[in-house]
């Protein structure tokens, strides 16, 4: 493993610790901040800002709503989408978003900038 990954893993563990329970699972590059770490959009934004500051990553292209569409939705709209999700692929897509993985953060650290797909 390289230093970039080790630095990122250490940072994620620091950010996770105040959540009440330490992160015992082994961190992997395919872990998603929203789905696997169970971080809400506000927590993701907070962590991304702290991460960018610590590792000198330009976040101009980062938009949490691209990865977690519910970040810009009202609670009522989220509930409606959740109720529709068993029957509607668009509702499932709206709730699911796109991946935001630790591997993506590692790559951005190497580049020094976040690049939106």
PDB file of C-alpha atoms in Angstrom:
ATOM      1  CA  UNK A   1       0.000   0.000   0.000  1.00  0.00           C
ATOM      2  CA  UNK A   2       1.182   3.506  -0.651  1.00  0.00           C
ATOM      3  CA  UNK A   3       1.345   6.486   1.668  1.00  0.00           C
ATOM      4  CA  UNK A   4      -1.630   8.209   0.016  1.00  0.00           C
ATOM      5  CA  UNK A   5      -3.939   5.321   0.874  1.00  0.00           C
ATOM      6  CA  UNK A   6      -2.588   5.044   4.426  1.00  0.00           C
ATOM      7  CA  UNK A   7      -3.038   8.791   4.976  1.00  0.00           C
ATOM      8  CA  UNK A   8      -6.598   8.620   3.650  1.00  0.00           C
ATOM      9  CA  UNK A   9      -7.472   5.581   5.780  1.00  0.00           C
ATOM     10  CA  UNK A  10      -6.124   7.319   8.889  1.00  0.00           C
ATOM     11  CA  UNK A  11      -8.152  10.441   8.071  1.00  0.00           C
ATOM     12  CA  UNK A  12     -11.385   8.462   7.498  1.00  0.00           C
ATOM     13  CA  UNK A  13     -10.919   6.667  10.815  1.00  0.00           C
ATOM     14  CA  UNK A  14     -10.468  10.033  12.549  1.00  0.00           C
ATOM     15  CA  UNK A  15     -13.645  11.355  10.942  1.00  0.00           C
ATOM     16  CA  UNK A  16     -15.547   8.189  11.818  1.00  0.00           C
ATOM     17  CA  UNK A  17     -14.508   7.937  15.473  1.00  0.00           C
ATOM     18  CA  UNK A  18     -16.832  10.664  16.837  1.00  0.00           C
ATOM     19  CA  UNK A  19     -19.781   8.750  15.388  1.00  0.00           C
ATOM     20  CA  UNK A  20     -20.017   6.790  18.618  1.00  0.00           C
ATOM     21  CA  UNK A  21     -18.522   3.522  17.473  1.00  0.00           C
ATOM     22  CA  UNK A  22     -15.073   3.191  15.960  1.00  0.00           C
ATOM     23  CA  UNK A  23     -14.796   1.792  12.460  1.00  0.00           C
ATOM     24  CA  UNK A  24     -13.620  -1.781  13.001  1.00  0.00           C
ATOM     25  CA  UNK A  25     -14.006  -2.957   9.416  1.00  0.00           C
ATOM     26  CA  UNK A  26     -11.071  -2.847   7.067  1.00  0.00           C
ATOM     27  CA  UNK A  27     -11.359   0.149   4.768  1.00  0.00           C
ATOM     28  CA  UNK A  28     -11.354  -0.608   1.052  1.00  0.00           C
ATOM     29  CA  UNK A  29     -11.126   1.595  -2.011  1.00  0.00           C
ATOM     30  CA  UNK A  30     -14.631   0.634  -3.133  1.00  0.00           C
ATOM     31  CA  UNK A  31     -16.297   1.753   0.125  1.00  0.00           C
ATOM     32  CA  UNK A  32     -18.913   4.440  -0.487  1.00  0.00           C
ATOM     33  CA  UNK A  33     -19.213   7.363   1.933  1.00  0.00           C
ATOM     34  CA  UNK A  34     -23.012   7.392   1.799  1.00  0.00           C
ATOM     35  CA  UNK A  35     -23.893   3.706   1.467  1.00  0.00           C
ATOM     36  CA  UNK A  36     -21.063   1.964   3.343  1.00  0.00           C
ATOM     37  CA  UNK A  37     -20.031   4.551   5.933  1.00  0.00           C
ATOM     38  CA  UNK A  38     -23.644   5.694   6.434  1.00  0.00           C
ATOM     39  CA  UNK A  39     -22.757   9.372   6.278  1.00  0.00           C
ATOM     40  CA  UNK A  40     -25.559  11.812   5.525  1.00  0.00           C
ATOM     41  CA  UNK A  41     -24.980  14.559   2.917  1.00  0.00           C
ATOM     42  CA  UNK A  42     -24.146  17.211   5.542  1.00  0.00           C
ATOM     43  CA  UNK A  43     -21.513  14.921   7.094  1.00  0.00           C
ATOM     44  CA  UNK A  44     -20.103  14.132   3.643  1.00  0.00           C
ATOM     45  CA  UNK A  45     -19.720  17.850   2.880  1.00  0.00           C
ATOM     46  CA  UNK A  46     -18.066  18.446   6.262  1.00  0.00           C
ATOM     47  CA  UNK A  47     -15.649  15.543   5.768  1.00  0.00           C
ATOM     48  CA  UNK A  48     -14.874  16.499   2.161  1.00  0.00           C
ATOM     49  CA  UNK A  49     -14.026  20.063   3.194  1.00  0.00           C
ATOM     50  CA  UNK A  50     -11.762  18.875   6.015  1.00  0.00           C
ATOM     51  CA  UNK A  51     -10.174  16.303   3.675  1.00  0.00           C
ATOM     52  CA  UNK A  52      -9.555  18.913   0.963  1.00  0.00           C
ATOM     53  CA  UNK A  53      -7.965  21.268   3.472  1.00  0.00           C
ATOM     54  CA  UNK A  54      -5.726  18.634   5.022  1.00  0.00           C
ATOM     55  CA  UNK A  55      -4.567  17.089   1.743  1.00  0.00           C
ATOM     56  CA  UNK A  56      -4.606  20.266  -0.376  1.00  0.00           C
ATOM     57  CA  UNK A  57      -7.227  19.045  -2.855  1.00  0.00           C
ATOM     58  CA  UNK A  58      -9.102  21.560  -5.022  1.00  0.00           C
ATOM     59  CA  UNK A  59     -12.837  20.859  -4.551  1.00  0.00           C
ATOM     60  CA  UNK A  60     -14.245  23.354  -7.075  1.00  0.00           C
ATOM     61  CA  UNK A  61     -15.754  20.524  -9.162  1.00  0.00           C
ATOM     62  CA  UNK A  62     -17.283  18.664  -6.200  1.00  0.00           C
ATOM     63  CA  UNK A  63     -21.071  18.651  -5.793  1.00  0.00           C
ATOM     64  CA  UNK A  64     -22.512  16.381  -3.108  1.00  0.00           C
ATOM     65  CA  UNK A  65     -25.907  16.361  -4.888  1.00  0.00           C
ATOM     66  CA  UNK A  66     -24.266  14.673  -7.892  1.00  0.00           C
ATOM     67  CA  UNK A  67     -23.432  11.699  -5.673  1.00  0.00           C
ATOM     68  CA  UNK A  68     -26.351  11.924  -3.219  1.00  0.00           C
ATOM     69  CA  UNK A  69     -29.305  13.538  -5.036  1.00  0.00           C
ATOM     70  CA  UNK A  70     -31.368  13.632  -1.849  1.00  0.00           C
ATOM     71  CA  UNK A  71     -28.958  16.297  -0.551  1.00  0.00           C
ATOM     72  CA  UNK A  72     -31.008  18.911  -2.414  1.00  0.00           C
ATOM     73  CA  UNK A  73     -34.425  17.357  -1.790  1.00  0.00           C
ATOM     74  CA  UNK A  74     -37.009  18.296   0.808  1.00  0.00           C
ATOM     75  CA  UNK A  75     -37.770  15.596   3.376  1.00  0.00           C
ATOM     76  CA  UNK A  76     -41.279  15.206   1.968  1.00  0.00           C
ATOM     77  CA  UNK A  77     -39.866  14.529  -1.509  1.00  0.00           C
ATOM     78  CA  UNK A  78     -37.460  11.952  -0.102  1.00  0.00           C
ATOM     79  CA  UNK A  79     -40.343  10.114   1.599  1.00  0.00           C
ATOM     80  CA  UNK A  80     -42.404  10.165  -1.612  1.00  0.00           C
ATOM     81  CA  UNK A  81     -39.452   8.819  -3.616  1.00  0.00           C
ATOM     82  CA  UNK A  82     -38.886   6.091  -1.009  1.00  0.00           C
ATOM     83  CA  UNK A  83     -42.530   5.028  -1.248  1.00  0.00           C
ATOM     84  CA  UNK A  84     -42.334   4.932  -5.056  1.00  0.00           C
ATOM     85  CA  UNK A  85     -38.970   3.173  -5.188  1.00  0.00           C
ATOM     86  CA  UNK A  86     -40.279  -0.435  -5.327  1.00  0.00           C
ATOM     87  CA  UNK A  87     -42.219   0.465  -8.474  1.00  0.00           C
ATOM     88  CA  UNK A  88     -40.163   3.219 -10.093  1.00  0.00           C
ATOM     89  CA  UNK A  89     -36.622   2.990 -11.421  1.00  0.00           C
ATOM     90  CA  UNK A  90     -36.385   6.795 -11.562  1.00  0.00           C
ATOM     91  CA  UNK A  91     -37.279   7.000  -7.848  1.00  0.00           C
ATOM     92  CA  UNK A  92     -34.613   4.378  -7.049  1.00  0.00           C
ATOM     93  CA  UNK A  93     -32.057   6.306  -9.098  1.00  0.00           C
ATOM     94  CA  UNK A  94     -32.999   9.526  -7.323  1.00  0.00           C
ATOM     95  CA  UNK A  95     -32.416   7.933  -3.932  1.00  0.00           C
ATOM     96  CA  UNK A  96     -29.350   5.937  -4.925  1.00  0.00           C
ATOM     97  CA  UNK A  97     -27.184   8.557  -6.568  1.00  0.00           C
ATOM     98  CA  UNK A  98     -23.706   7.840  -7.852  1.00  0.00           C
ATOM     99  CA  UNK A  99     -20.738   6.293  -6.106  1.00  0.00           C
ATOM    100  CA  UNK A 100     -18.515   8.407  -3.905  1.00  0.00           C
ATOM    101  CA  UNK A 101     -15.793   5.977  -2.910  1.00  0.00           C
ATOM    102  CA  UNK A 102     -12.608   6.103  -0.913  1.00  0.00           C
ATOM    103  CA  UNK A 103     -10.765   5.154  -4.092  1.00  0.00           C
ATOM    104  CA  UNK A 104     -12.092   8.310  -5.743  1.00  0.00           C
ATOM    105  CA  UNK A 105     -10.776  10.368  -2.833  1.00  0.00           C
ATOM    106  CA  UNK A 106      -7.390   8.654  -3.097  1.00  0.00           C
ATOM    107  CA  UNK A 107      -7.164   9.458  -6.821  1.00  0.00           C
ATOM    108  CA  UNK A 108      -8.107  13.098  -6.182  1.00  0.00           C
ATOM    109  CA  UNK A 109      -5.372  13.310  -3.543  1.00  0.00           C
ATOM    110  CA  UNK A 110      -2.825  12.146  -6.117  1.00  0.00           C
ATOM    111  CA  UNK A 111      -4.099  14.693  -8.681  1.00  0.00           C
ATOM    112  CA  UNK A 112      -4.543  17.513  -6.190  1.00  0.00           C
ATOM    113  CA  UNK A 113      -8.040  18.216  -7.519  1.00  0.00           C
ATOM    114  CA  UNK A 114     -11.511  16.677  -7.570  1.00  0.00           C
ATOM    115  CA  UNK A 115     -12.678  15.870 -11.088  1.00  0.00           C
ATOM    116  CA  UNK A 116     -16.380  15.216 -11.642  1.00  0.00           C
ATOM    117  CA  UNK A 117     -17.088  12.390 -14.086  1.00  0.00           C
TER     118      UNK A 117
END
